[in-house]
mmCIF file of N, CA and C in Angstrom:
data_model
loop_
_atom_site.group_PDB
_atom_site.id
_atom_site.type_symbol
_atom_site.label_atom_id
_atom_site.label_comp_id
_atom_site.label_asym_id
_atom_site.label_seq_id
_atom_site.Cartn_x
_atom_site.Cartn_y
_atom_site.Cartn_z
ATOM 1 N N MET A 1 101.277 -99.626 53.596
ATOM 2 C CA MET A 1 101.843 -100.663 52.720
ATOM 3 C C MET A 1 103.262 -100.277 52.276
ATOM 4 N N LEU A 2 103.412 -99.007 51.898
ATOM 5 C CA LEU A 2 104.706 -98.504 51.441
ATOM 6 C C LEU A 2 105.728 -98.509 52.581
ATOM 7 N N ILE A 3 105.246 -98.163 53.779
ATOM 8 C CA ILE A 3 106.121 -98.138 54.961
ATOM 9 C C ILE A 3 106.571 -99.564 55.291
ATOM 10 N N LEU A 4 105.652 -100.510 55.174
ATOM 11 C CA LEU A 4 105.955 -101.919 55.449
ATOM 12 C C LEU A 4 107.023 -102.424 54.477
ATOM 13 N N LEU A 5 106.891 -102.031 53.211
ATOM 14 C CA LEU A 5 107.857 -102.397 52.175
ATOM 15 C C LEU A 5 109.230 -101.817 52.514
ATOM 16 N N TYR A 6 109.231 -100.565 52.974
ATOM 17 C CA TYR A 6 110.467 -99.894 53.384
ATOM 18 C C TYR A 6 111.150 -100.660 54.523
ATOM 19 N N PHE A 7 110.349 -101.136 55.474
ATOM 20 C CA PHE A 7 110.874 -101.904 56.604
ATOM 21 C C PHE A 7 111.536 -103.194 56.122
ATOM 22 N N VAL A 8 110.889 -103.872 55.170
ATOM 23 C CA VAL A 8 111.411 -105.136 54.634
ATOM 24 C C VAL A 8 112.725 -104.904 53.886
ATOM 25 N N VAL A 9 112.752 -103.876 53.039
ATOM 26 C CA VAL A 9 113.969 -103.526 52.285
ATOM 27 C C VAL A 9 115.091 -103.157 53.253
ATOM 28 N N ASN A 10 114.748 -102.396 54.262
ATOM 29 C CA ASN A 10 115.704 -101.995 55.298
ATOM 30 C C ASN A 10 116.290 -103.221 55.993
ATOM 31 N N GLN A 11 115.433 -104.198 56.256
ATOM 32 C CA GLN A 11 115.824 -105.446 56.906
ATOM 33 C C GLN A 11 116.829 -106.208 56.041
ATOM 34 N N ILE A 12 116.559 -106.289 54.734
ATOM 35 C CA ILE A 12 117.439 -106.991 53.797
ATOM 36 C C ILE A 12 118.814 -106.322 53.752
ATOM 37 N N ILE A 13 118.820 -105.000 53.665
ATOM 38 C CA ILE A 13 120.068 -104.222 53.653
ATOM 39 C C ILE A 13 120.834 -104.452 54.952
ATOM 40 N N PHE A 14 120.105 -104.460 56.067
ATOM 41 C CA PHE A 14 120.715 -104.664 57.377
ATOM 42 C C PHE A 14 121.344 -106.050 57.481
ATOM 43 N N VAL A 15 120.646 -107.065 56.999
ATOM 44 C CA VAL A 15 121.148 -108.448 57.038
ATOM 45 C C VAL A 15 122.425 -108.573 56.198
ATOM 46 N N ARG A 16 122.440 -107.951 55.033
ATOM 47 C CA ARG A 16 123.629 -107.950 54.170
ATOM 48 C C ARG A 16 124.806 -107.301 54.884
ATOM 49 N N HIS A 17 124.544 -106.176 55.524
ATOM 50 C CA HIS A 17 125.567 -105.452 56.279
ATOM 51 C C HIS A 17 126.063 -106.311 57.439
ATOM 52 N N PHE A 18 125.129 -106.982 58.098
ATOM 53 C CA PHE A 18 125.427 -107.870 59.225
ATOM 54 C C PHE A 18 126.347 -109.012 58.787
ATOM 55 N N LEU A 19 126.111 -109.567 57.604
ATOM 56 C CA LEU A 19 126.930 -110.661 57.085
ATOM 57 C C LEU A 19 128.333 -110.184 56.711
ATOM 58 N N GLN A 20 128.440 -108.956 56.234
ATOM 59 C CA GLN A 20 129.736 -108.385 55.851
ATOM 60 C C GLN A 20 130.657 -108.225 57.055
ATOM 61 N N ILE A 21 130.095 -107.797 58.186
ATOM 62 C CA ILE A 21 130.912 -107.568 59.385
ATOM 63 C C ILE A 21 130.863 -108.762 60.338
ATOM 64 N N GLY A 22 130.405 -109.896 59.840
ATOM 65 C CA GLY A 22 130.224 -111.111 60.634
ATOM 66 C C GLY A 22 131.479 -111.666 61.283
ATOM 67 N N ARG A 23 132.654 -111.233 60.815
ATOM 68 C CA ARG A 23 133.914 -111.772 61.331
ATOM 69 C C ARG A 23 134.309 -111.163 62.672
ATOM 70 N N LYS A 24 133.848 -109.948 62.913
ATOM 71 C CA LYS A 24 134.196 -109.262 64.166
ATOM 72 C C LYS A 24 133.162 -109.612 65.240
ATOM 73 N N LYS A 25 133.614 -110.292 66.281
ATOM 74 C CA LYS A 25 132.708 -110.796 67.315
ATOM 75 C C LYS A 25 131.924 -109.695 68.017
ATOM 76 N N LEU A 26 132.595 -108.620 68.376
ATOM 77 C CA LEU A 26 131.940 -107.518 69.078
ATOM 78 C C LEU A 26 130.862 -106.899 68.204
ATOM 79 N N MET A 27 131.183 -106.709 66.929
ATOM 80 C CA MET A 27 130.238 -106.138 65.977
ATOM 81 C C MET A 27 129.063 -107.082 65.752
ATOM 82 N N VAL A 28 129.329 -108.375 65.758
ATOM 83 C CA VAL A 28 128.275 -109.378 65.587
ATOM 84 C C VAL A 28 127.281 -109.283 66.741
ATOM 85 N N ASN A 29 127.821 -109.225 67.957
ATOM 86 C CA ASN A 29 126.959 -109.116 69.134
ATOM 87 C C ASN A 29 126.098 -107.861 69.083
ATOM 88 N N LEU A 30 126.700 -106.763 68.656
ATOM 89 C CA LEU A 30 126.007 -105.489 68.524
ATOM 90 C C LEU A 30 124.929 -105.580 67.450
ATOM 91 N N SER A 31 125.288 -106.175 66.313
ATOM 92 C CA SER A 31 124.368 -106.311 65.182
ATOM 93 C C SER A 31 123.236 -107.273 65.511
ATOM 94 N N LEU A 32 123.561 -108.321 66.253
ATOM 95 C CA LEU A 32 122.560 -109.315 66.634
ATOM 96 C C LEU A 32 121.490 -108.686 67.514
ATOM 97 N N LYS A 33 121.927 -107.829 68.439
ATOM 98 C CA LYS A 33 120.986 -107.102 69.291
ATOM 99 C C LYS A 33 120.096 -106.201 68.446
ATOM 100 N N ASN A 34 120.700 -105.512 67.475
ATOM 101 C CA ASN A 34 119.954 -104.642 66.569
ATOM 102 C C ASN A 34 118.985 -105.441 65.716
ATOM 103 N N LEU A 35 119.422 -106.625 65.264
ATOM 104 C CA LEU A 35 118.601 -107.494 64.428
ATOM 105 C C LEU A 35 117.378 -107.973 65.204
ATOM 106 N N ILE A 36 117.585 -108.366 66.453
ATOM 107 C CA ILE A 36 116.486 -108.805 67.312
ATOM 108 C C ILE A 36 115.520 -107.644 67.547
ATOM 109 N N PHE A 37 116.070 -106.464 67.803
ATOM 110 C CA PHE A 37 115.265 -105.263 68.014
ATOM 111 C C PHE A 37 114.451 -104.934 66.768
ATOM 112 N N HIS A 38 115.097 -105.010 65.610
ATOM 113 C CA HIS A 38 114.435 -104.760 64.328
ATOM 114 C C HIS A 38 113.297 -105.743 64.116
ATOM 115 N N HIS A 39 113.545 -107.006 64.446
ATOM 116 C CA HIS A 39 112.563 -108.074 64.272
ATOM 117 C C HIS A 39 111.343 -107.828 65.153
ATOM 118 N N ILE A 40 111.576 -107.443 66.396
ATOM 119 C CA ILE A 40 110.489 -107.135 67.335
ATOM 120 C C ILE A 40 109.699 -105.932 66.836
ATOM 121 N N LEU A 41 110.428 -104.903 66.380
ATOM 122 C CA LEU A 41 109.814 -103.689 65.854
ATOM 123 C C LEU A 41 108.955 -104.005 64.637
ATOM 124 N N LEU A 42 109.474 -104.855 63.750
ATOM 125 C CA LEU A 42 108.762 -105.255 62.537
ATOM 126 C C LEU A 42 107.504 -106.043 62.892
ATOM 127 N N LYS A 43 107.614 -106.927 63.876
ATOM 128 C CA LYS A 43 106.469 -107.718 64.336
ATOM 129 C C LYS A 43 105.372 -106.813 64.891
ATOM 130 N N GLN A 44 105.768 -105.851 65.709
ATOM 131 C CA GLN A 44 104.826 -104.906 66.298
ATOM 132 C C GLN A 44 104.150 -104.090 65.215
ATOM 133 N N PHE A 45 104.944 -103.622 64.253
ATOM 134 C CA PHE A 45 104.427 -102.804 63.161
ATOM 135 C C PHE A 45 103.456 -103.608 62.304
ATOM 136 N N SER A 46 103.816 -104.868 62.021
ATOM 137 C CA SER A 46 102.958 -105.754 61.237
ATOM 138 C C SER A 46 101.633 -105.977 61.949
ATOM 139 N N GLY A 47 101.700 -106.161 63.261
ATOM 140 C CA GLY A 47 100.507 -106.350 64.081
ATOM 141 C C GLY A 47 99.591 -105.152 63.999
ATOM 142 N N ILE A 48 100.171 -103.958 64.099
ATOM 143 C CA ILE A 48 99.407 -102.710 64.011
ATOM 144 C C ILE A 48 98.793 -102.585 62.619
ATOM 145 N N TYR A 49 99.582 -102.925 61.593
ATOM 146 C CA TYR A 49 99.125 -102.819 60.206
ATOM 147 C C TYR A 49 97.921 -103.730 59.956
ATOM 148 N N ILE A 50 97.989 -104.959 60.460
ATOM 149 C CA ILE A 50 96.897 -105.922 60.291
ATOM 150 C C ILE A 50 95.646 -105.434 61.017
ATOM 151 N N VAL A 51 95.823 -104.908 62.219
ATOM 152 C CA VAL A 51 94.701 -104.394 63.012
ATOM 153 C C VAL A 51 94.022 -103.231 62.287
ATOM 154 N N GLU A 52 94.845 -102.312 61.747
ATOM 155 C CA GLU A 52 94.298 -101.150 61.041
ATOM 156 C C GLU A 52 93.587 -101.545 59.754
ATOM 157 N N LYS A 53 94.054 -102.611 59.117
ATOM 158 C CA LYS A 53 93.470 -103.095 57.867
ATOM 159 C C LYS A 53 92.095 -103.674 58.153
#
């Protein structure tokens, strides 16, 4: 539960950071890839968490 909370907080911080550097196209593309990766990772983790519960 605590790890899941950490992931969510991390996601919020990442999104804020992503919005700050949103003006640079190259950085946006890089961040977008990271955001998609984070989202997939979070989905997988959530799936594992639900299964374990």
